[in-house]
Short mmCIF file of C-alpha atoms and ligand atoms in Angstrom, two decimals:
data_model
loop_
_atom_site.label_atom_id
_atom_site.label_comp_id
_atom_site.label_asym_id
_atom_site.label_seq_id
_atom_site.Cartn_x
_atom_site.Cartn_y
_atom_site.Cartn_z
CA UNK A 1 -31.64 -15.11 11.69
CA UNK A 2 -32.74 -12.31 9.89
CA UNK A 3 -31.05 -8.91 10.25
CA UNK A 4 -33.68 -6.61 7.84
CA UNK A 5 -33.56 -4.38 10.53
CA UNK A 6 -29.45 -3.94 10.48
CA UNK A 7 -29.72 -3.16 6.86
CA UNK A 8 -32.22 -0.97 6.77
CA UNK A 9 -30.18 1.42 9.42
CA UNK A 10 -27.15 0.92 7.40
CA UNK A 11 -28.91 1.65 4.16
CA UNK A 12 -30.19 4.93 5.62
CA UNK A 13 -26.93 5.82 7.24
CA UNK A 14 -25.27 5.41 3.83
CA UNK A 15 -27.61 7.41 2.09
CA UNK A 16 -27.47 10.27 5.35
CA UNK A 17 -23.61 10.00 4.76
CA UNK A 18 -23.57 10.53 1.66
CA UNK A 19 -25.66 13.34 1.61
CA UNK A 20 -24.02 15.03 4.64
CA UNK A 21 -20.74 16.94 5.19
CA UNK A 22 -17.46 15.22 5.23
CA UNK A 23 -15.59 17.44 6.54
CA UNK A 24 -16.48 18.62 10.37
CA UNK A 25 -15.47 21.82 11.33
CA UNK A 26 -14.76 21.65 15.08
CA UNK A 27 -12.04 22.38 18.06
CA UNK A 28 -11.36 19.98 20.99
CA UNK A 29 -12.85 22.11 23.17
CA UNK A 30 -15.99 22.11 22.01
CA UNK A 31 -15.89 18.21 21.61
CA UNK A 32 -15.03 18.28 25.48
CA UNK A 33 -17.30 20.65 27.03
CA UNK A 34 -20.52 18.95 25.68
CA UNK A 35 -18.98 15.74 26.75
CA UNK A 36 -18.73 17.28 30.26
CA UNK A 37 -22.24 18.92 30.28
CA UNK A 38 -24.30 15.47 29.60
CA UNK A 39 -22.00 12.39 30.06
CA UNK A 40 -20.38 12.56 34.17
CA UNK A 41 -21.77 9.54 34.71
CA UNK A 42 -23.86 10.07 38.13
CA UNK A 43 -27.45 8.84 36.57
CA UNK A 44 -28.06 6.27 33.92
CA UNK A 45 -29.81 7.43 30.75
CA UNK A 46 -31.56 5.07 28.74
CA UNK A 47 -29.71 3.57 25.86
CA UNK A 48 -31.65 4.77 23.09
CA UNK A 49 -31.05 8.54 24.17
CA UNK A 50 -27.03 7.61 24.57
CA UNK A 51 -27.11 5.93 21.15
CA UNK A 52 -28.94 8.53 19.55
CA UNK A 53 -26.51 10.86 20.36
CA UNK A 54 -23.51 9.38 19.79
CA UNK A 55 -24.43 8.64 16.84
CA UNK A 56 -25.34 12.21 15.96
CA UNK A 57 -21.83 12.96 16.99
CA UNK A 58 -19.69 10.88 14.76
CA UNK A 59 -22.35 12.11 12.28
CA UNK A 60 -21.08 15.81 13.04
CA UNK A 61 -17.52 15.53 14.48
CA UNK A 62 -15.60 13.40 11.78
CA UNK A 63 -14.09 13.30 8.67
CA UNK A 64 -17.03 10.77 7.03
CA UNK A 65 -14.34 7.94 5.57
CA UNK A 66 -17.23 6.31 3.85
CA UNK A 67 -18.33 9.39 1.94
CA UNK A 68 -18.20 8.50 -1.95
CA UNK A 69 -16.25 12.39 -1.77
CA UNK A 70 -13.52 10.80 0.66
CA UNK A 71 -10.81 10.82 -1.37
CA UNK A 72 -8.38 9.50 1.68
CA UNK A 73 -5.77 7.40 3.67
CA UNK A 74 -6.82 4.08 2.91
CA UNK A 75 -9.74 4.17 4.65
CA UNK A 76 -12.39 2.49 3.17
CA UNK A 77 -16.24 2.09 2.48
CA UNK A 78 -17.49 -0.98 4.01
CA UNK A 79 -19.47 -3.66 2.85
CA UNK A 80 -23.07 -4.58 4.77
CA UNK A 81 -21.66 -8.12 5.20
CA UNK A 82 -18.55 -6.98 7.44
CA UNK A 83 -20.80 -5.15 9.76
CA UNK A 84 -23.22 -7.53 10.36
CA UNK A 85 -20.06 -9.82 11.09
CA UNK A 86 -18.49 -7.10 13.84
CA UNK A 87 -22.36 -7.23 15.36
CA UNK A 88 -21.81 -11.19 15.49
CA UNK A 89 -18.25 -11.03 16.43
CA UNK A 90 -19.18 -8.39 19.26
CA UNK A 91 -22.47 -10.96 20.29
CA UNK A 92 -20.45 -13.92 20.67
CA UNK A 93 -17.17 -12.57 22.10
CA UNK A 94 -15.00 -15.60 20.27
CA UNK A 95 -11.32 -15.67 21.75
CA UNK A 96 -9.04 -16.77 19.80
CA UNK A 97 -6.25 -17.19 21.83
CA UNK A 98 -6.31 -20.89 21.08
CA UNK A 99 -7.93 -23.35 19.01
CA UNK A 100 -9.81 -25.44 21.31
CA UNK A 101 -12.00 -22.47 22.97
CA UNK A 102 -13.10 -21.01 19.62
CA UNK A 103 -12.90 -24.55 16.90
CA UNK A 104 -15.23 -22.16 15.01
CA UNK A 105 -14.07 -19.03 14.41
CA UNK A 106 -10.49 -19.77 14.34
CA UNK A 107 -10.69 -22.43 11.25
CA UNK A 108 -13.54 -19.87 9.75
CA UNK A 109 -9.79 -17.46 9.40
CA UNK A 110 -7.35 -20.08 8.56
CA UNK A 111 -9.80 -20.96 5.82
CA UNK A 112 -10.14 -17.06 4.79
CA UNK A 113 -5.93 -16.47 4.89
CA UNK A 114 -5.44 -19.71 2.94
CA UNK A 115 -7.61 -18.32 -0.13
CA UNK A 116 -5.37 -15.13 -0.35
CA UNK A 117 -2.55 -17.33 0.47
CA UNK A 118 -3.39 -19.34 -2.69
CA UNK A 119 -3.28 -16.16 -4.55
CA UNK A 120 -0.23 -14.72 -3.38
CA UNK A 121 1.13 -17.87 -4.46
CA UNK A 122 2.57 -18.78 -0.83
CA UNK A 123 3.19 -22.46 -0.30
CA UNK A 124 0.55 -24.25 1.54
CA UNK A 125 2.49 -24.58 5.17
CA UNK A 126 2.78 -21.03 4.86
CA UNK A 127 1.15 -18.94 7.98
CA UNK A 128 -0.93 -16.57 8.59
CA UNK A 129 -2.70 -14.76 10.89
CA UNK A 130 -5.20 -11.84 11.30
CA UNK A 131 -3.13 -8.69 12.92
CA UNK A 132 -4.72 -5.70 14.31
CA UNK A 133 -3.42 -3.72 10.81
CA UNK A 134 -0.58 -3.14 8.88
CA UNK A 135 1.87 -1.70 11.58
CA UNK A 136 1.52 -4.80 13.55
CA UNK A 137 2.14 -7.71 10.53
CA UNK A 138 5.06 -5.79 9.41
CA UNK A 139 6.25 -5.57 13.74
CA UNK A 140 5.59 -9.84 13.01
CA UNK A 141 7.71 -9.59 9.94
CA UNK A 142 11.17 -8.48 11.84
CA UNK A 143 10.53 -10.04 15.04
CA UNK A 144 10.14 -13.60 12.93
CA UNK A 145 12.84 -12.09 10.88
CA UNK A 146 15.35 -11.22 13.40
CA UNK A 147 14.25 -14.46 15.17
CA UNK A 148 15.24 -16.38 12.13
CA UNK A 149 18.80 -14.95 11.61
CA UNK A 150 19.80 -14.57 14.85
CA UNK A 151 18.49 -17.84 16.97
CA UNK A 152 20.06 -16.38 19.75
CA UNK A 153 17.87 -13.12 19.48
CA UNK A 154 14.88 -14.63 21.50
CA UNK A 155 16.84 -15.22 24.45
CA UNK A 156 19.31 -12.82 24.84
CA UNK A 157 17.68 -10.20 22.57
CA UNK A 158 20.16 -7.65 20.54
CA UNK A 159 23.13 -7.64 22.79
CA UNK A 160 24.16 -11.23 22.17
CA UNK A 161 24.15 -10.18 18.25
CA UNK A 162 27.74 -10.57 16.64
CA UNK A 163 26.73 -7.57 14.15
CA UNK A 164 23.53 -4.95 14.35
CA UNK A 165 21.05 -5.66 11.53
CA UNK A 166 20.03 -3.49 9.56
CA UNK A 167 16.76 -3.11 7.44
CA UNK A 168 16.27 -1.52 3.72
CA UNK A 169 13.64 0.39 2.64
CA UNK A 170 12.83 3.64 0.76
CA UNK A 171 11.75 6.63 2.10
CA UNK A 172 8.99 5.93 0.36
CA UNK A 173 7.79 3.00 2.76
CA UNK A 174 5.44 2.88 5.43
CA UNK A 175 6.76 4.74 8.52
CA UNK A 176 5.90 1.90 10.79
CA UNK A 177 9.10 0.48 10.32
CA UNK A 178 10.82 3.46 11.74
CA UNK A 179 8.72 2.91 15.05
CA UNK A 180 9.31 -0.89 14.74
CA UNK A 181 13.45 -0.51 14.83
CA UNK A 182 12.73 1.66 18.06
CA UNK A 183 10.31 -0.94 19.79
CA UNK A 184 12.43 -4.05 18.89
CA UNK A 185 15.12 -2.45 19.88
CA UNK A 186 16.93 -2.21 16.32
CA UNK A 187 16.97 1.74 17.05
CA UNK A 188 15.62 3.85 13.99
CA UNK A 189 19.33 4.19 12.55
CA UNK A 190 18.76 0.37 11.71
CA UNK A 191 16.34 1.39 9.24
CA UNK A 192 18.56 2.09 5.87
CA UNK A 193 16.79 4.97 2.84
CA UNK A 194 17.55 3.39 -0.32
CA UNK A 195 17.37 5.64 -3.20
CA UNK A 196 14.51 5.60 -5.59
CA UNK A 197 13.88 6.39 -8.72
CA UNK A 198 12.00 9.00 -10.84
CA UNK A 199 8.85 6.79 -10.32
CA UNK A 200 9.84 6.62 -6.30
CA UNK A 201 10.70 2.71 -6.94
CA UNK A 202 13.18 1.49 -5.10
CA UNK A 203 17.22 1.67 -6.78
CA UNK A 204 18.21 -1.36 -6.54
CA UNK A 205 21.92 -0.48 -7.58
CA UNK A 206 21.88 1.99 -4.62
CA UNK A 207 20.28 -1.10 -2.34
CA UNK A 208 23.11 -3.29 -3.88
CA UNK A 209 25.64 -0.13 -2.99
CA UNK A 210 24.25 0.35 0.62
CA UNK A 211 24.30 -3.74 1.41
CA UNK A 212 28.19 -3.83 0.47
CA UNK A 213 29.51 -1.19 2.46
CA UNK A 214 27.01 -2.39 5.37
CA UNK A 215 29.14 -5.85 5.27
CA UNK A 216 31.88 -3.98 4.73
CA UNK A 217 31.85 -1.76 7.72
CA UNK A 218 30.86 -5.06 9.80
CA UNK A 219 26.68 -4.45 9.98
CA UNK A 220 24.41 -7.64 9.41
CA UNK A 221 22.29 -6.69 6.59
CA UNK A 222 18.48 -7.93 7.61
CA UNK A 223 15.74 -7.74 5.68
CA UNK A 224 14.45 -5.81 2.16
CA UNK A 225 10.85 -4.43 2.50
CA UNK A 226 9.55 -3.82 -0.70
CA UNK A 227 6.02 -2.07 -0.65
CA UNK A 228 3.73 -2.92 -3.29
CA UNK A 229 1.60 0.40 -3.61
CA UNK A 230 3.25 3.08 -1.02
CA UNK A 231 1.17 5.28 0.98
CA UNK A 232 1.77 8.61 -0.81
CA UNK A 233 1.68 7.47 -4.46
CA UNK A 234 1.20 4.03 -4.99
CA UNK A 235 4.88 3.19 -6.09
CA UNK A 236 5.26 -0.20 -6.55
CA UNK A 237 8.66 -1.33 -5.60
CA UNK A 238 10.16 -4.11 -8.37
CA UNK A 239 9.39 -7.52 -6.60
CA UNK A 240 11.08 -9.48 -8.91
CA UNK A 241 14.24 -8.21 -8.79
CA UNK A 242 14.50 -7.83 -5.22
CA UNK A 243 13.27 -10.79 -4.57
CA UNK A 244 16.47 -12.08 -6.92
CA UNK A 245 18.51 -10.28 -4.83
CA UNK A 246 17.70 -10.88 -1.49
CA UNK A 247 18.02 -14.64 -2.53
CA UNK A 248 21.27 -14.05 -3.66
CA UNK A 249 22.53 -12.21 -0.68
CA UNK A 250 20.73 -14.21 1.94
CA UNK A 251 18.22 -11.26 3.35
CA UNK A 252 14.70 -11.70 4.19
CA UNK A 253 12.44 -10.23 1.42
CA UNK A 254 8.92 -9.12 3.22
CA UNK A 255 6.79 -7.32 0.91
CA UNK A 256 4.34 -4.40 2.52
CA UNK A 257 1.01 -4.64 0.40
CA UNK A 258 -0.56 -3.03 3.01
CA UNK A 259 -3.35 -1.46 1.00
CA UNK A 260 -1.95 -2.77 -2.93
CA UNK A 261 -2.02 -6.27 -2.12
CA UNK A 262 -5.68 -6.29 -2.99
CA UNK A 263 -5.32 -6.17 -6.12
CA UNK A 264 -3.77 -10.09 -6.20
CA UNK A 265 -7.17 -11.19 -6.75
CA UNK A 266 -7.59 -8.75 -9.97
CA UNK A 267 -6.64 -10.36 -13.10
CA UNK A 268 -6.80 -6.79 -14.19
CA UNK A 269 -4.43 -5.27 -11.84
CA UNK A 270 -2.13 -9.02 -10.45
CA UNK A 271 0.89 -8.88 -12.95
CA UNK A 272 1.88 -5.87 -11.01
CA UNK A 273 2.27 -7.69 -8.09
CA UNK A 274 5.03 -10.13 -9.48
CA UNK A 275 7.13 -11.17 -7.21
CA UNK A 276 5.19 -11.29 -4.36
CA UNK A 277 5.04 -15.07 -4.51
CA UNK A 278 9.03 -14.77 -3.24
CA UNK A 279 8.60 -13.15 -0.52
CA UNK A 280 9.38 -14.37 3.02
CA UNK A 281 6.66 -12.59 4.57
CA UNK A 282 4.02 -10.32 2.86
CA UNK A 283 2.13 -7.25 5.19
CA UNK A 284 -2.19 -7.40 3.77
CA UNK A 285 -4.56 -5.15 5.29
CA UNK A 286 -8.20 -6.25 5.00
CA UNK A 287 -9.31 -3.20 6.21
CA UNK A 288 -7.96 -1.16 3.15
CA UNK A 289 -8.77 -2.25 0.02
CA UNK A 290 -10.84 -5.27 1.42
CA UNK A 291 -13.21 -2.93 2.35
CA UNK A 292 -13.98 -4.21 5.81
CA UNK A 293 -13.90 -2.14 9.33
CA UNK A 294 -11.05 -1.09 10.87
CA UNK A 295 -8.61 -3.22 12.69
CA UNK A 296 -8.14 -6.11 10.58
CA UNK A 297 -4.70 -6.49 9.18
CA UNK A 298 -3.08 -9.58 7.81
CA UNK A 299 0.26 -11.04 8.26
CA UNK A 300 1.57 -14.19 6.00
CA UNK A 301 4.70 -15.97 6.15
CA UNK A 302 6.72 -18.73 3.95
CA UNK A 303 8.72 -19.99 7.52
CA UNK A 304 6.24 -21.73 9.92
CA UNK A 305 8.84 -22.85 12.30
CA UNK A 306 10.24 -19.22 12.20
CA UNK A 307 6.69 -17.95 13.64
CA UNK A 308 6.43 -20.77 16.05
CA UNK A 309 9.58 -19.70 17.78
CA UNK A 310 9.64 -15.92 17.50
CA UNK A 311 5.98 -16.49 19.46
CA UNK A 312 6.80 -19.51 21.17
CA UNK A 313 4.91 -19.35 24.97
CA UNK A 314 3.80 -22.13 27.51
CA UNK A 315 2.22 -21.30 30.25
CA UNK A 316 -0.27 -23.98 32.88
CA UNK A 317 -2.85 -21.40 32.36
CA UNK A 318 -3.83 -21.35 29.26
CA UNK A 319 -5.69 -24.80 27.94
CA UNK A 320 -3.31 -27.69 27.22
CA UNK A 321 -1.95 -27.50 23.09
CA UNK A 322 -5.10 -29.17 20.89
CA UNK A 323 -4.08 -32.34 19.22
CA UNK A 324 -3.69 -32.67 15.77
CA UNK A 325 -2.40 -29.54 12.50
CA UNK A 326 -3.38 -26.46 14.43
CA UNK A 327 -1.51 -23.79 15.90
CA UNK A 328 -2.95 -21.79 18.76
CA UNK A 329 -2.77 -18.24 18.00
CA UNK A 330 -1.15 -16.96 21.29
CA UNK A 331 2.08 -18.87 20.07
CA UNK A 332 2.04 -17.74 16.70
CA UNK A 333 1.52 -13.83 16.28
CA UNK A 334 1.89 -10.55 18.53
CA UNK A 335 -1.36 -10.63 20.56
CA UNK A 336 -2.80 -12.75 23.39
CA UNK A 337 -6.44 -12.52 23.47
CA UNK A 338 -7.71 -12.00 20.16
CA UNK A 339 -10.78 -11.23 19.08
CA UNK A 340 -12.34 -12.64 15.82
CA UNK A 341 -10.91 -10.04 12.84
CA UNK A 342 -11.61 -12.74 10.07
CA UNK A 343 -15.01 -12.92 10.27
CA UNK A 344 -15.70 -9.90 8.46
CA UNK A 345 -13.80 -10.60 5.77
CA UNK A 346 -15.03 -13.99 5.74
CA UNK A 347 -18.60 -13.25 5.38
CA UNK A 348 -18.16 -10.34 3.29
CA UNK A 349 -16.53 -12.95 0.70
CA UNK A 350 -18.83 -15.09 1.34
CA UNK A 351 -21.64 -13.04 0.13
CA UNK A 352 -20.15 -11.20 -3.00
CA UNK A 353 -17.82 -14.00 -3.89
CA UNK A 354 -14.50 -13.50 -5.72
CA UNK A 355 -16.16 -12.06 -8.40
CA UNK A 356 -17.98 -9.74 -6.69
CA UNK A 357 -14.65 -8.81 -4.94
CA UNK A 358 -12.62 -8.73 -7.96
CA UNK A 359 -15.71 -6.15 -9.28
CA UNK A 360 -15.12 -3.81 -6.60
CA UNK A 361 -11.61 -3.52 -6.59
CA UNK A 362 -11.54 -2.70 -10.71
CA UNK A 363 -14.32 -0.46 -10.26
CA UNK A 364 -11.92 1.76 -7.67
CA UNK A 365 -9.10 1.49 -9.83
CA UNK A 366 -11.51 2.27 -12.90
CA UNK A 367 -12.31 5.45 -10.58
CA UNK A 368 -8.86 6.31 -9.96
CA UNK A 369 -7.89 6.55 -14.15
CA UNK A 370 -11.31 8.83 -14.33
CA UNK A 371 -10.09 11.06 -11.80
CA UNK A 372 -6.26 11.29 -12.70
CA UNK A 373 -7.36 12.19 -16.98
CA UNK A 374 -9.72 14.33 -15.31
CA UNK A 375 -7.27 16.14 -13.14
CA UNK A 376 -5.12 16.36 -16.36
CA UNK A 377 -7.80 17.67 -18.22
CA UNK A 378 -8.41 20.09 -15.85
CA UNK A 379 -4.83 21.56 -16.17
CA UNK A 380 -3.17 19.60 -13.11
CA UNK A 381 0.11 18.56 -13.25
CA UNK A 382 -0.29 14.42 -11.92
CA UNK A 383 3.57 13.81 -10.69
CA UNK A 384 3.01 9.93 -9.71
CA UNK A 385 2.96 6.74 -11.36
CA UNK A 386 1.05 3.99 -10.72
CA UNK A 387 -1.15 1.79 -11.53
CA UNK A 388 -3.37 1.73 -8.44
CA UNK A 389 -6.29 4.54 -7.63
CA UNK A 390 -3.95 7.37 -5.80
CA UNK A 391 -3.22 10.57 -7.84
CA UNK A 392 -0.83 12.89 -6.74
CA UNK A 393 -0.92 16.26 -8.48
CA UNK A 394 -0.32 20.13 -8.57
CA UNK A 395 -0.04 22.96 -10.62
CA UNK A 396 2.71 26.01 -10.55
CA UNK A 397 2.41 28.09 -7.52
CA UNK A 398 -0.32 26.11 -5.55
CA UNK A 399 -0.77 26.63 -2.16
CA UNK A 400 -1.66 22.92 -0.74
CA UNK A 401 -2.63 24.16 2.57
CA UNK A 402 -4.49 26.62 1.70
CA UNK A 403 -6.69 25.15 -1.39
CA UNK A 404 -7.49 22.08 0.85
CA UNK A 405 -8.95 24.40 3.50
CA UNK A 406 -10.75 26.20 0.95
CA UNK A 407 -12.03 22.36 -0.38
CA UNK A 408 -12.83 21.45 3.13
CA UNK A 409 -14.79 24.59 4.06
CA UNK A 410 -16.94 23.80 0.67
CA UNK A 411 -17.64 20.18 1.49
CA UNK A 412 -16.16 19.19 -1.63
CA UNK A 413 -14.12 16.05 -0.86
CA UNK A 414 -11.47 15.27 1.27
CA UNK A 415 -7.79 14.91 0.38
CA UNK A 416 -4.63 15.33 2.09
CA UNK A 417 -1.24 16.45 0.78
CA UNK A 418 2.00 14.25 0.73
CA UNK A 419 5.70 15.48 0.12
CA UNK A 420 7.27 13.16 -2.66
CA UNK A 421 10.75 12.23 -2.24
CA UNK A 422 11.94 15.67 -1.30
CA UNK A 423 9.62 17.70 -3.15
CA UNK A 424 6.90 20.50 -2.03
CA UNK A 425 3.75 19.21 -1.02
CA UNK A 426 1.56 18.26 -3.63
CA UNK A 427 -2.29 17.16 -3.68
CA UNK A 428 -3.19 13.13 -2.66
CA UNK A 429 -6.50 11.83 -3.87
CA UNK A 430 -6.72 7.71 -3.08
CA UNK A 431 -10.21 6.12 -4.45
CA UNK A 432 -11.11 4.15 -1.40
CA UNK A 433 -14.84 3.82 -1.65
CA UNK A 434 -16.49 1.54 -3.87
CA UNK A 435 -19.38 3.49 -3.86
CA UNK A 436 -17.67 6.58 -5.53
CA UNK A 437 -18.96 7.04 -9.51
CA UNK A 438 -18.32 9.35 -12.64
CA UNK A 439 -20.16 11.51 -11.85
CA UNK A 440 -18.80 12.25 -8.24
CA UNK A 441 -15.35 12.69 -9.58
CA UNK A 442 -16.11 14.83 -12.35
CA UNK A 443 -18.37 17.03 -9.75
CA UNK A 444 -15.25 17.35 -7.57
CA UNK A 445 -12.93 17.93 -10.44
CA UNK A 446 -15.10 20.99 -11.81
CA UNK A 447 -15.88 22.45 -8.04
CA UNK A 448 -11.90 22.38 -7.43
CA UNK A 449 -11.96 24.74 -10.82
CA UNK A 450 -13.10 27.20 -9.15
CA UNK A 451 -10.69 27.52 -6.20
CA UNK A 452 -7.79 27.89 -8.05
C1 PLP B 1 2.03 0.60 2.90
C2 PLP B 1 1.49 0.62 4.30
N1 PLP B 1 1.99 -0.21 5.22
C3 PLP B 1 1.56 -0.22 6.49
C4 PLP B 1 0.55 0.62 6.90
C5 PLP B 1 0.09 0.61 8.33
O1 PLP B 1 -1.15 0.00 8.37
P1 PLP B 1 -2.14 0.17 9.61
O2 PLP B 1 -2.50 1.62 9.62
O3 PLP B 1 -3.24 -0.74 9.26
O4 PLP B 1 -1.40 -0.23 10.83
C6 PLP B 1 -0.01 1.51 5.97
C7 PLP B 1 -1.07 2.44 6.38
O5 PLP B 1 -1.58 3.20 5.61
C8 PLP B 1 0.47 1.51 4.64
O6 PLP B 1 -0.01 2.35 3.73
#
């Protein structure tokens, strides 16, 4: 099959994108009355018309995430291959709910997860499974968690506990945990700040501190999440040592690598991830530094059997269990129905191969040094370390709000600003387009010049 015509539209939308705002200037209302005026539904319009315009409107109503200038959340550029794999995905409407309606697609991602698998350095019974993001492998990670401690959590949930966990993390750490105590029913004062240090790593004599007087005071210490590249400066909690620890204390070491566990396939960039091959579960998102579409998280695990019952579900609807060394998904992860999230990773690997991969992922964090000795160069004070492509920075008496409406209303780039520890807000620039160059970050770099 040939899809010329696919990539000629995407090729033009990149180069539209690119050339475009990034930043749209709009108010709900506005958004809602034009809605109203052409879209209640009483006559059909033909498709081309609808598509035309909708398209039209995400090319005027939204921050453009695949702008070379987006200097943002995570969100990434994405390759040709992963959207001609949501087309096929969307075409074929796999479900993955079990192994023997979709043979296919469902060994096409247990093929993908056991490559990064491999290079996390997880054992080969290890799990995974393709989650709808980050949020939802690190929910999997204390439900199989919990599950694991406590074998009578499945059945008679928290109140047949002799002790209530608890779970330690920075403040640093992805704030999905604080809605994942809440949901499982932990309550957010299960979720424990450990200290960190003057690089926002986590203290692991203050972790050491809080575990004691946890078991002390008659709490069941739970888990450790350590992230590997945090969401407002790419801290990189040590691995190694907490994964000594949590050995030697008996708690479940899950390492969020939400958006830095990329960089495992870098030979560049993987010592900083040592450690990782300890942990009990690990958080990946593909659609972060994988540079894939939205909704495609990953979620890996060292305990099989741990998976198998947190998930555990029989039921004389679904098709009978397939024979043989496969899992249905249903009884192994959060969702039911599941659509095929793998594929665009898959074929985006596929076509570039590791190498091509490993190129993309330097190049970003190549992009991210330009821009932070830029920034310095420039007279910005860069307060974060890290070896990943986020820069945090600031100068004496800067207004954050202010300057980034000032870079917005120019169409310069897009950041965002991020409170450190318990400092003021300072400026957040993450490299998340493998399409950004030199020459955009200098550009951006000299333009901000002249709004201070
Ligand atoms: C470290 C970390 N963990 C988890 C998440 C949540 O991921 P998602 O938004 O894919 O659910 C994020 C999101 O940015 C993150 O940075």
């Amino acid at each position: 099959m040939a899809f010329d015509e696919l990539r000629s539209l995407v090729a033009t939308l990149e180069a539209d994108i690119a050339s475009g705002p990034i930043v749209p200037l709009v108010t709900p209302q506005e958004i809602r009355s034009y809605l109203a005026s052409r879209y209640d539904f009483t006559k059909p319009q033909t498709l081309d018309d609808v598509c035309a315009d909708v398209e039209r409107m995400l090319r005027t109503w939204q921050v453009q995430v695949t702008h070379p200038r987006y200097f943002g959340l995570f969100n990434p550029s994405v390759t040709l291959a992963s959207i001609i794999a949501e087309t096929l995905v969307a075409m074929y409407n796999p479900q993955l709910a079990t192994w023997r309606t979709s043979p296919a697609a469902n060994e096409i991602e247990r093929h993908t997860l056991a490559w990064l698998m491999g290079k996390f350095g997880l054992p080969a019974d290890a799990i995974g499974c393709f989650t709808s993001g980050g949020a939802e492998a690190n929910l999997s990670a204390v439900v199989v968690a919990l599950t694991r401690a406590f074998p009578d959590y499945g059945e008679h949930g928290l109140r047949g506990l002799p002790a209530s966990p608890a779970i330690y993390a920075t403040g640093e750490a992805h704030h999905s945990f604080n809605k994942i105590a809440h949901m499982t029913g932990l309550g957010r004062r299960a979720i424990r700040t450990v200290a960190t240090d003057r690089d926002l790593k986590m203290d692991l004599g203050d972790l050491a501190r809080r575990v004691a007087e946890d078991r002390e005071a008659g709490f069941a210490p739970l888990m450790v999440v350590g992230t590997a590249g945090t969401t407002g400066a790419g801290a990189i909690d040590p691995l190694p040592e907490l994964a000594r620890f949590c050995r030697s204390q008996g708690l479940w070491f899950h390492v969020d690598a939400a958006w830095g566990g990329a960089a495992i396939i870098s030979p560049l960039l993987r010592d900083h991830l040592a450690g990782i091959d300890a942990a009990d579960s690990i958080t990946c998102d593909a659609h972060k530094w994988f540079s894939v579409p939205m909704a495609a998280g990953m979620f890996f695990c060292r305990h099989p059997d741990a998976v198998g019952e947190a998930f555990r579900a029989e039921t004389s609807y679904m098709p009978g269990k397939t024979a043989g060394p496969v899992r249905d998904p249903y009884t192994t992860s959060v969702q039911w129905s599941r659509r095929f999230i793998g594929l665009k990773l898959f074929l985006a690997l596929a076509q570039h191969g590791e190498s091509g991969y490993v190129e993309m992922i330097e190049h970003q964090a190549r992009m991210g040094d330009v821009l932070r000795e830029s920034v310095k160069r420039s007279g910005w004070r860069v307060v974060n370390t890290t070896p990943l492509p986020v820069i945090c920075f600031t100068r004496d008496g800067l207004d954050t709000a202010k300057f980034l409406a000032a870079l917005y209303q120019r169409q310069i780039a897009w950041m965002s600003e991020v409170r450190l520890g318990n400092g003021a807000p300072v400026l957040r620039a993450c490299v998340t387009s493998f399409r950004t160059t030199e020459a955009d970050i200098e550009w951006v770099v000299r333009e901000m010049d002249h709004l201070t």
